[in-house]
Every structure is written in C-alpha cells, then in structure tokens.
XYZ file of C-alpha atoms in Angstrom:
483
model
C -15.333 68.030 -183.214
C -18.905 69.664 -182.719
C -21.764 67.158 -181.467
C -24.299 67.905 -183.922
C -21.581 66.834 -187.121
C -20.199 64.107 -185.067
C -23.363 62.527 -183.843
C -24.949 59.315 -185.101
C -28.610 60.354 -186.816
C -30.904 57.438 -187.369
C -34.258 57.194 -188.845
C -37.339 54.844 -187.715
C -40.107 53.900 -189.427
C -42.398 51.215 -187.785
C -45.069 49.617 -188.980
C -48.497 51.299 -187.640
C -49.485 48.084 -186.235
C -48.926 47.476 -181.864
C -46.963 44.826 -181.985
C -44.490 46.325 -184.043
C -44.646 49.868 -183.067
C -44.759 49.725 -179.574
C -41.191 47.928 -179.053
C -39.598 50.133 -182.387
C -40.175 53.318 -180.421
C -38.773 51.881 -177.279
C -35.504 51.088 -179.466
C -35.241 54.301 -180.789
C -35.688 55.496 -177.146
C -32.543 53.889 -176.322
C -30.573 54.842 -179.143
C -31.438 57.959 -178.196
C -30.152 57.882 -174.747
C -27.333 56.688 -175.756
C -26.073 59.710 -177.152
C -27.662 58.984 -180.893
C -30.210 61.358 -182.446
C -33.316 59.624 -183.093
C -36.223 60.661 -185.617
C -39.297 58.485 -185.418
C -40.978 58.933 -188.823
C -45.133 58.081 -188.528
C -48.644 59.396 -188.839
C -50.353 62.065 -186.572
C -52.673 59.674 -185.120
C -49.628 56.957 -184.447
C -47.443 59.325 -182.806
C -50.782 60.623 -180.384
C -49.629 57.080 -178.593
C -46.170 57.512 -177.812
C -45.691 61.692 -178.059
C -45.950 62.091 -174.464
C -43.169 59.148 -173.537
C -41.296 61.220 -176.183
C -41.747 64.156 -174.494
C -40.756 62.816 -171.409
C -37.005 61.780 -172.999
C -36.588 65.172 -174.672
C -36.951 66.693 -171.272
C -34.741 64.529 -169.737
C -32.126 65.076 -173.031
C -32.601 62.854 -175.369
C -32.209 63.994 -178.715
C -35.401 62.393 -180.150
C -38.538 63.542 -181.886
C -40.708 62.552 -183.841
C -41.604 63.503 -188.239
C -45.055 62.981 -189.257
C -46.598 62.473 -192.869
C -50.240 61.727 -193.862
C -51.849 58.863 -193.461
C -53.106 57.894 -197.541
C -56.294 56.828 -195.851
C -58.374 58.179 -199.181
C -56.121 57.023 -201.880
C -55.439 53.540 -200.120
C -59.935 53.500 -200.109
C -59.699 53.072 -196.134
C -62.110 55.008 -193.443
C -60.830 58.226 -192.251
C -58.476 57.419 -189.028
C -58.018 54.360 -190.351
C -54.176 54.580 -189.910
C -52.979 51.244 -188.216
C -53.427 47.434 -188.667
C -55.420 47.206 -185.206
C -58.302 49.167 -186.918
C -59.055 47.047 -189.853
C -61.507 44.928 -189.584
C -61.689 42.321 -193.133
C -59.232 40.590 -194.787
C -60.002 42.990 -198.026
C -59.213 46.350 -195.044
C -55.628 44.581 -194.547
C -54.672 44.268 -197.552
C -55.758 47.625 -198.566
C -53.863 48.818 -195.497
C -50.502 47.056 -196.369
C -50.879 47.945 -199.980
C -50.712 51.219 -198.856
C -47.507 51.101 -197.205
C -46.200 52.471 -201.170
C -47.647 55.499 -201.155
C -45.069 56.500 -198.129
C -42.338 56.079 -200.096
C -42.353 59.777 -202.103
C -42.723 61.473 -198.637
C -40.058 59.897 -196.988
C -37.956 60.057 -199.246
C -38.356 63.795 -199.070
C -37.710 63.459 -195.052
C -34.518 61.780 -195.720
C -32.925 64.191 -198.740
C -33.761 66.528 -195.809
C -31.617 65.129 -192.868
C -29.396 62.976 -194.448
C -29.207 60.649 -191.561
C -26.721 58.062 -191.319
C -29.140 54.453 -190.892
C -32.337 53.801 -191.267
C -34.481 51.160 -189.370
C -37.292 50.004 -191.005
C -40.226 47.414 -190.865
C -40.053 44.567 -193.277
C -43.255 45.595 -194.555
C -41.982 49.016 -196.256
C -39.767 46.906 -198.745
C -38.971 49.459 -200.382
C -37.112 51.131 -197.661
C -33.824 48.586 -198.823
C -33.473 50.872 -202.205
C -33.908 54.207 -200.648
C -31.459 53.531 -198.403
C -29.100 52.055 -201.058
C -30.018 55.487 -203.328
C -28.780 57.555 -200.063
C -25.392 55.057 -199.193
C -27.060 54.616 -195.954
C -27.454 51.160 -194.402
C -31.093 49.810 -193.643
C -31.550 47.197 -190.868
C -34.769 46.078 -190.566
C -37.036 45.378 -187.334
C -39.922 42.500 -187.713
C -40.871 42.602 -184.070
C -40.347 39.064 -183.473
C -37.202 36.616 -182.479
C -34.677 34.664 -183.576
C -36.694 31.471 -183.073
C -39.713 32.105 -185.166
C -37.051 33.856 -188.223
C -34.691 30.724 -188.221
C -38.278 28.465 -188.568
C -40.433 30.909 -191.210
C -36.887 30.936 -192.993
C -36.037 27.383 -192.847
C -39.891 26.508 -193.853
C -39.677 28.555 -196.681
C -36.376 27.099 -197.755
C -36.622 23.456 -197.789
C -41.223 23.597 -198.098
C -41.836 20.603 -195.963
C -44.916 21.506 -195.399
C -45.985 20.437 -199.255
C -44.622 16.974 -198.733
C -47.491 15.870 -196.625
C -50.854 14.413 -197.644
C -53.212 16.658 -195.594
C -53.376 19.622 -193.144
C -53.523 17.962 -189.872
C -50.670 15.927 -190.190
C -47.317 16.662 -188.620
C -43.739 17.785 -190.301
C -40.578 18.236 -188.652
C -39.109 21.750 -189.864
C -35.521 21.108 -191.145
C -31.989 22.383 -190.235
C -33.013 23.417 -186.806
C -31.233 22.794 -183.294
C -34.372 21.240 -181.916
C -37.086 18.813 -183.389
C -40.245 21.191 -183.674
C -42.896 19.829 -185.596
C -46.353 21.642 -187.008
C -49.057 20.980 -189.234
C -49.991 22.702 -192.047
C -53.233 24.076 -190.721
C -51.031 25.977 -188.103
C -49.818 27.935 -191.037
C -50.825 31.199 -192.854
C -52.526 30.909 -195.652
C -49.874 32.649 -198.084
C -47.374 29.763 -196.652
C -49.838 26.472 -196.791
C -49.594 26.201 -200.512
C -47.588 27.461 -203.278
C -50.424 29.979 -205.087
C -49.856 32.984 -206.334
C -51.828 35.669 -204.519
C -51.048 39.326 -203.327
C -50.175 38.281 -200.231
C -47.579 35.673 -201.239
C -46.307 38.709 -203.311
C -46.010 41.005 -200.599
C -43.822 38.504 -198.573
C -42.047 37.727 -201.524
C -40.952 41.445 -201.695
C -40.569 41.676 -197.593
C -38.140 38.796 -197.924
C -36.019 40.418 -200.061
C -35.721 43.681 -198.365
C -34.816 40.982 -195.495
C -32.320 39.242 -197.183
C -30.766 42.521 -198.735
C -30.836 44.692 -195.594
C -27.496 45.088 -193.827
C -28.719 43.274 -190.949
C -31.267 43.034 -188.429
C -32.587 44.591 -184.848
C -34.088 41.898 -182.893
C -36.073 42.025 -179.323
C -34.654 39.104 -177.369
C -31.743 38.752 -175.430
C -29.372 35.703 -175.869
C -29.776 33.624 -172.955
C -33.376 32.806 -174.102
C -32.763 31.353 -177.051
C -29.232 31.116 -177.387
C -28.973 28.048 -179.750
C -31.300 30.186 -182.407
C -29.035 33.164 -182.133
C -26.048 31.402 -183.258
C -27.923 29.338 -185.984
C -28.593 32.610 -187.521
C -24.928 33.963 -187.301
C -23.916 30.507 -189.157
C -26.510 31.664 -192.072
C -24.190 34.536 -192.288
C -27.048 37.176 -191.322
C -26.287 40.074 -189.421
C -28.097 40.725 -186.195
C -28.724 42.388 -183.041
C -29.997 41.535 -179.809
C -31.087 44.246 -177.796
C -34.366 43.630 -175.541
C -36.208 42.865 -173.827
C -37.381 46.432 -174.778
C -39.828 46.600 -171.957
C -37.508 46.723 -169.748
C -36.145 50.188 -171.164
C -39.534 51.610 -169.490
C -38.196 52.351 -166.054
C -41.317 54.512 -164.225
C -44.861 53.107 -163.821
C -45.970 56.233 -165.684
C -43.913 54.853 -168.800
C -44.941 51.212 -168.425
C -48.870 52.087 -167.683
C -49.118 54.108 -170.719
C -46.995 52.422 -173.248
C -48.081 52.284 -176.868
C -51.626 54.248 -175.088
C -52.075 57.560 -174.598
C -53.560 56.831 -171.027
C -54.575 53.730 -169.106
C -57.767 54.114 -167.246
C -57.646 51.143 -165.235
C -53.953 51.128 -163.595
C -54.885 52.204 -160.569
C -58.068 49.901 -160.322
C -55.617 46.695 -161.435
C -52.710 47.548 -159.186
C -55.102 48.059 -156.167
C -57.059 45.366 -156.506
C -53.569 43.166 -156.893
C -52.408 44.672 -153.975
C -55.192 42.320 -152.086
C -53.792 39.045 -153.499
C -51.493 36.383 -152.484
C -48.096 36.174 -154.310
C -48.548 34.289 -157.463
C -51.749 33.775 -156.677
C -53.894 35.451 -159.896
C -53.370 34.426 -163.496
C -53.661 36.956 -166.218
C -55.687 36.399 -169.453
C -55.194 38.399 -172.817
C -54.953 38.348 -175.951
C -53.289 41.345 -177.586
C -55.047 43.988 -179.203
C -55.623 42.465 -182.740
C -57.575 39.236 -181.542
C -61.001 38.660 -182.183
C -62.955 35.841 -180.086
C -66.383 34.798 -181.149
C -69.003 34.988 -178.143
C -68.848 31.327 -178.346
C -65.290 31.383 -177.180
C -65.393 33.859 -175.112
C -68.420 31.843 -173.083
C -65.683 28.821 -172.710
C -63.399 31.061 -171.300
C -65.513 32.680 -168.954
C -66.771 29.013 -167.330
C -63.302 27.854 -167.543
C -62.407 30.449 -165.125
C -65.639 29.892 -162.796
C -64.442 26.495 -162.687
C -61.055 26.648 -162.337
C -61.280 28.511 -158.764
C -58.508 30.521 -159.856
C -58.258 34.222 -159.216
C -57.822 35.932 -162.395
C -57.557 39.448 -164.318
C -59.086 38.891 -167.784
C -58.658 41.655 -170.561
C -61.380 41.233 -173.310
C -59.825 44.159 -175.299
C -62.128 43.687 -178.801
C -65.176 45.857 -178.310
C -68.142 43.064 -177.340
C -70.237 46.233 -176.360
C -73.149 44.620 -178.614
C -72.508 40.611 -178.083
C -72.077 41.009 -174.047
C -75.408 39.823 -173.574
C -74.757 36.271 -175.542
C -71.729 35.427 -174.062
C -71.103 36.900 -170.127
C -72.689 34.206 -167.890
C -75.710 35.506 -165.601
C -74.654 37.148 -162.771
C -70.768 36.036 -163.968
C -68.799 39.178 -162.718
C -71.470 39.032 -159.511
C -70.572 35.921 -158.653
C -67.072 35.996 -159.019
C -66.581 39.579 -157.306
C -63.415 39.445 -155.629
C -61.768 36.544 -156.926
C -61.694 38.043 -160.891
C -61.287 41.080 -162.293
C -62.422 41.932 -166.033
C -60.754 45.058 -167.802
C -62.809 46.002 -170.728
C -60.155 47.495 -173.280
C -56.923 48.022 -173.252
C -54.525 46.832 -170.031
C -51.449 48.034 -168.566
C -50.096 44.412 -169.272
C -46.639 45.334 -168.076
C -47.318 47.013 -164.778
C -50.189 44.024 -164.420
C -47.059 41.262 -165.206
C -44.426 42.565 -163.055
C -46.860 42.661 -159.849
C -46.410 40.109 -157.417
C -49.862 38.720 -157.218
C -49.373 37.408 -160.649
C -48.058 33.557 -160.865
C -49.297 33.065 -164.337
C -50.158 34.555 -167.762
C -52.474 33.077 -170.590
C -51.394 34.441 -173.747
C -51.367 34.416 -177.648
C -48.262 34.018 -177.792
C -47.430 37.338 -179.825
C -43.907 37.681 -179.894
C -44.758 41.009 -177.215
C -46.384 39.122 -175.070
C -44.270 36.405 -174.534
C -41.604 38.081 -174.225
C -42.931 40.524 -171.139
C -44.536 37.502 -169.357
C -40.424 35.868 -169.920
C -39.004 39.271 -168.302
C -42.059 38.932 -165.509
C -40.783 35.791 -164.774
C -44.224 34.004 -165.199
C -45.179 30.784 -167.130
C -47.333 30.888 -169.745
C -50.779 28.972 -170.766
C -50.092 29.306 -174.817
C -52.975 30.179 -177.000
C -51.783 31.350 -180.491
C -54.208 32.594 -183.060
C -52.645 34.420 -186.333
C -49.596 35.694 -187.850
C -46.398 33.582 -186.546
C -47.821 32.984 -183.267
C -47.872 29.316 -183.941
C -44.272 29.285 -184.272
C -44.133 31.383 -180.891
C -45.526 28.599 -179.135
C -42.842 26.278 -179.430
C -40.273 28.185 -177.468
C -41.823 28.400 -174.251
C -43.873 24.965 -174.496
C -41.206 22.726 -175.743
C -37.646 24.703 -175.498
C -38.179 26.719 -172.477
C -40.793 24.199 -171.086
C -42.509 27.124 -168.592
C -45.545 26.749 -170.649
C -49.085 24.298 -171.132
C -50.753 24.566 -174.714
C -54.077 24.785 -174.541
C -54.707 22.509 -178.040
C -55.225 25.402 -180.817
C -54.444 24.073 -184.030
C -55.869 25.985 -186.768
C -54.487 29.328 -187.786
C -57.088 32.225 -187.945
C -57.432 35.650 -187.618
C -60.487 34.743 -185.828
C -61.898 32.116 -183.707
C -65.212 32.381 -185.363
C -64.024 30.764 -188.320
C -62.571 27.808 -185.810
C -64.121 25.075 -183.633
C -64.061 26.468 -180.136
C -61.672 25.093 -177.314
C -63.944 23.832 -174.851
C -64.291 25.200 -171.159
C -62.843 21.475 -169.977
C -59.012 22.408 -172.266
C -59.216 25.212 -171.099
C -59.421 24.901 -167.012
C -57.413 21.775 -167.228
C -54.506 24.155 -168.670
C -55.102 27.051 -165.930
C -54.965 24.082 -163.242
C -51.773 22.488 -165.145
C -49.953 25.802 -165.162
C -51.238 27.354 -161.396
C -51.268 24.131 -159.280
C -49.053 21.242 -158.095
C -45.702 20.539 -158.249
C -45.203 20.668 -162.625
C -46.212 23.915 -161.986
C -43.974 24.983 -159.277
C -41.255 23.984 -161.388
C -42.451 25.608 -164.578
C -42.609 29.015 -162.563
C -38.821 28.732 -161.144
C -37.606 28.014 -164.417
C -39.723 31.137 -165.304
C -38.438 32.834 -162.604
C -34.663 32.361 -163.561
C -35.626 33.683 -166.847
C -37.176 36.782 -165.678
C -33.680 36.999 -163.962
C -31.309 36.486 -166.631
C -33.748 38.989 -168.760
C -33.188 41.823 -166.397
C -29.000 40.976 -166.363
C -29.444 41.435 -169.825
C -30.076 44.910 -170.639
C -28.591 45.950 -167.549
C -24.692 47.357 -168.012
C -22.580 44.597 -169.250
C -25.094 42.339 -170.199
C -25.778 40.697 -173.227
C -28.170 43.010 -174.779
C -26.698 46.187 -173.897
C -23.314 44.981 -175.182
C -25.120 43.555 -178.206
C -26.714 47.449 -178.600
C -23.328 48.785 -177.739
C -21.657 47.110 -180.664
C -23.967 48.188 -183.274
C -24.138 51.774 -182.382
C -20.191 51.953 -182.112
C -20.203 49.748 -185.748
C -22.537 52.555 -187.558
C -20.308 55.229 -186.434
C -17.090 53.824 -187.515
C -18.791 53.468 -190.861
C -20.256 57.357 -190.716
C -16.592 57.932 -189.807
C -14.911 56.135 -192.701
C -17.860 57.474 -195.097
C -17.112 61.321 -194.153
C-alpha cells in the first residue's frame, strides 16, 4: 500500500502559551519520528521558536512541518505581536487573549477540510476543537500540559466542592476520593474555583471541561512510575489517557535542549562553563518560569537569602526588572558574590543547566514543566508555586515524592505584589533544608532514582514509549477500519 495513503496524519494545535507549547511540539516531534506525519498548526511569531528544531527533524526525515494562520491580534483589541499568554501583562490582556482563541476556529477549520487528517490534538483551551473534530469523524485528544496528579485533584475538587464547606480561606480541606490525604486552603485556589460566581472565566472552564470530558481521551507528560497511584485512579474514572514523557527527554543534542521553545540561548555557553568550575551537586538553581512576576520586594528576599545561605547558585530573573534593578539588587550584590553565583538575566537553558552535574538542587514554581525536568535531572526541589495549578503541583514532590521543602506560599497570585513577601529567613532555611545534611542527602537519592526510572521510561520498552506505542498503533487501526 503507498506510504502517503497508509500513513497516520495528525494535527496539533497548542496553546501559544510556554508551558503548553513547548512540550506539544516535542510530542508531535515524536509522533513524527515514529513514522506519523505531523502538522503543527500556530502563528508566525509562535512557530519563529521552534522552526529551526523543526527543521532539524525534516532533515533528518521526519515528516513534520508546520501551518500558520494569523494571529487576531486587532479584532481580539491586543498590541501588535501580542500572540502568546507570556506577553500579556493585566488580567483584562488575558482574558482578551483567551477570548480570542474563537476567532481560530473558521481558519482551521479551513486547514483541516484541506488535509483531512486522521486526529487532532488540541489544547483544552480551543473548546471548540471537540465539535470540529466530531463534524470531520476524527477523534480529538486533548493536551493540558500538566499530570495526572493535579487532573485527578482539579477534577475531584470540582466534583464533590469541598472547598465551600469551610468557614474562611486559610483553613484546611482534605480533597476527596484521592489515594493520598492532600489537603489545601482555599486561598491556594484560583479565583474562578474559590467560589461559585458566575464570571467569564468560570465560563471558559466550564466550556474547557467539556471539551475534556467529551474528547476521546487524553495526552499526558508524565511517565507512570512517578505517580503511578494517580494514573490508575484516572483509568477507574473510565478516562482515556496516555503517558508519554517526560518530553524533554525527546531532545537528544545540546543544540536541541539549549534552544528549546527559544530561538537562541545567549547564555549556554557562559552557564555550562561556569558549571564546569563547580563541585558535583554543589550549585542550586533558582527560576521561576517565564510567566512569573516578583515584586522588587521579593526579589530583595531572595537575593539576601542567597548571600546568606553560602550556597552557590545560578538564579534566572527572567521578567524584565531593567527599570526596578536599582530598588531591589543589593549594593555591590553580584560583586560580592562573584564566583559563588551566577545571575542570567532572561531566558535560561533550564534543561542543559538541570542535567549538569554541578547542580544538586532546583528552586522552582512548581509549573508542571519544571517539575517535571528537575524529576528527569534527578534533583530535589525547593517548591515555590505562584498561579494557575501550581499549588496542586506542590503536593507531589513535597508530600508524595517527598524530594522536596516548601518554602510557605499560601496565597494564589499571578503576582507576588499583590502577596505578603516570604521573608529572606523561609527562604535560606529552605535552600539549607534541601542542600545540606543528611534529610537532604536522602531527598536527592530518592531524586536521583527518579531521574533514573524517568530516563527507563521513554527509552525502548519503557513505560512511556509503550504507552506512545499503543496509541499510535490504536489511531491507525481506527483510520484502518474507517477507510
């Protein structure tokens, strides 16, 4: 039978946002290399980040490219190149942004009648993507660029609402029907889950939750043997799903990992060089994604936290503090502390920084990314979470895993401006917990086995790739039956 009738053709549309995009187009990579065409469907300036990995692939013969539409930026009344969730900068810019996501719909449609392809993988956040797909008899799995942990909680919170049951918003609840005791507080929650008011954004998850719970089933980045117990409890809700990561691990060259989801990293060389110096496990490794925003009150506590903590660090401040640097750097701080830390001003190579020796810890915001790359470095984790489900996040490697130390956030925010700042004194006493003595020792071999059993599973055989295996071979027995 010729290739190009025979072969599996599946569509991708992330969500212009890092977190989500960055380990979608490392999926469709994969498909892709295993013998499935892949068409990446996204806006000019989204696909300027990951064209030249594509590149790379298509040389190498893959059969992956990528589609590009418009961004609405005028109709959606949004700044020109204003074309992913990392450049908004109010609460009114997101929701313009994800309101938005609607006015896709009529082009893609158009991209689809074109190449009939045979599944579509979509981000929750284009709900509509569920009916298209049903309109075309294609199935739509969805991609939400978290894990099974955080989806069993949000899912179970939103079921049984215990959460509304308590007097006030510092007070703990245990979340129901799950295989360990986690408990929150409200104030730990987003806003559109606190309370039970009707707002767009309780509207918009309404709708994402439905293109959820009608999708065929679900692409998830995490590999079993992290969080086993949460994989199965979402097989006994009878939802289909698919482990396949950790999806950094699918970047194989430095050139891939230095530049992924970034059209060029600066700084590699000055990071892996100055690493090169240091002890093993000797440095820790502060950031905080690329959507976090730190007053210059914070970011003062952090910086004497580290002065204090005689640690040797690599600290990424990736917001743009250009104009604040003056209220919050210490005098003479990066003077002083000249050879024992290293500050990156923008964007990192935070795998290639992770997977070097020199690095025996990471303090993190616990985006489902970022945890999951310092789990496949094989590092524990100081857990700061800020926004989105990054509260949630926390639990697993603090309280399930146990390789990490909270440092005591406990009010959801977008930013920490809004919050009471976590003193200098939280802070080094986590940095200490997590780099010195022998509680940390054992949180970084329990790390370390984890980085292990990550790597087993992508690798032939393992978990993930049989997980990714079984999918691909299930969508082409339906194309099969469908033809």
């Amino acid at each position: 039978m010729d290739r190009r009738t025979d072969q599996l053709h599946i569509f991708f549309l992330p969500m212009m946002a890092p977190g989500h995009m960055i380990p979608l187009v490392d999926i469709a990579r994969q498909f892709a290399r295993r013998g499935a065409k892949a068409t990446i469907i996204t806006t000019p300036l989204n696909a300027s980040k990951f064209s030249k990995a594509i590149q790379r692939d298509r040389e190498l013969g893959s059969d992956i490219s990528i589609r590009t539409t418009e961004f609405p930026c005028k109709e959606a009344g949004l700044p020109d190149g204003c074309e992913n969730i990392a450049s908004t900068t109010s609460t009114e810019m997101y929701l313009k942004f994800i309101m938005s996501l609607s006015l896709f719909q009529q082009p893609f449609e158009q991209f689809l009648e074109e190449d009939h392809p045979d599944c579509l993988v979509a981000a929750p956040q284009f709900s509509w993507a569920v009916d298209v797909a049903a309109k075309l008899g294609i199935p739509r799995l969805f991609f939400n660029g978290t894990g099974f942990f955080p989806l069993c909680a949000i899912h179970s919170l939103m079921e049984h609402k215990p959460h509304l049951k308590i007097e006030s918003d510092t007070e703990e609840f245990i979340i129901p029907g799950l295989p360990d005791t986690i408990k929150m507080s409200r104030q730990q929650l987003p806003d559109h889950l606190k309370y039970e008011t009707e707002s767009i954004i309780t509207e918009i998850v309404r709708n994402i939750m439905r293109a959820e719970m009608t999708s065929y089933g679900a692409i998830v980045n995490s590999f079993y043997e992290l969080e086993p117990n949460y994989v199965t409890h979402r097989e006994l809700e009878g939802r289909k799903a698919w482990h396949v990561g950790p999806v950094s691990l699918y970047n194989k060259d430095n050139e891939d990992k230095a530049q992924r989801g970034h059209g060029i990293s600066y700084c590699e060389h000055q990071c892996l060089d100055w690493l090169n110096t240091k002890e093993p496990k000797s440095v820790i490794y502060i950031c905080f994604g690329s959507m976090s925003v730190f007053s210059s009150a914070q970011l003062l506590e952090i910086a004497m936290a580290l002065e204090a903590s005689d640690q040797q660090f690599i600290w990424a401040v990736t917001q743009d503090t250009t104009n604040e640097e003056q209220t919050w750097m210490p005098e003479r701080f990066e003077e002083k502390l000249k050879g024992r830390g290293l500050i990156i001003k923008g964007w990192a190579p935070q795998v290639l920084i992770l997977d070097h020796e020199a690095i025996g810890g990471f303090v993190t915001h616990c985006g489902w990314n970022s945890l999951l790359e310092g789990v496949t470095a094989g590092v524990p984790m100081v857990t700061w979470p800020l926004s989105a489900e990054q509260f949630f996040n926390e639990k697993l490697p603090t309280e399930i895993l146990k390789i990490g130390v909270p440092v005591g956030a406990q009010a959801w925010s977008y930013k920490t401006d809004s919050t009471v700042p976590i003193n200098r004194e939280n802070i080094q006493r986590a940095i200490t917990k997590l780099m010195v003595g022998q509680e940390a020792d054992e949180m970084r071999s329990r790390a370390a086995a984890l980085g292990n059993l990550a790597k087993m599973a992508v690798e032939k055989g393992g978990s993930s790739d049989n997980s990714l295996g079984s999918l691909l071979e299930e969508l082409r027995k339906r194309k099969s039956s469908s033809n």
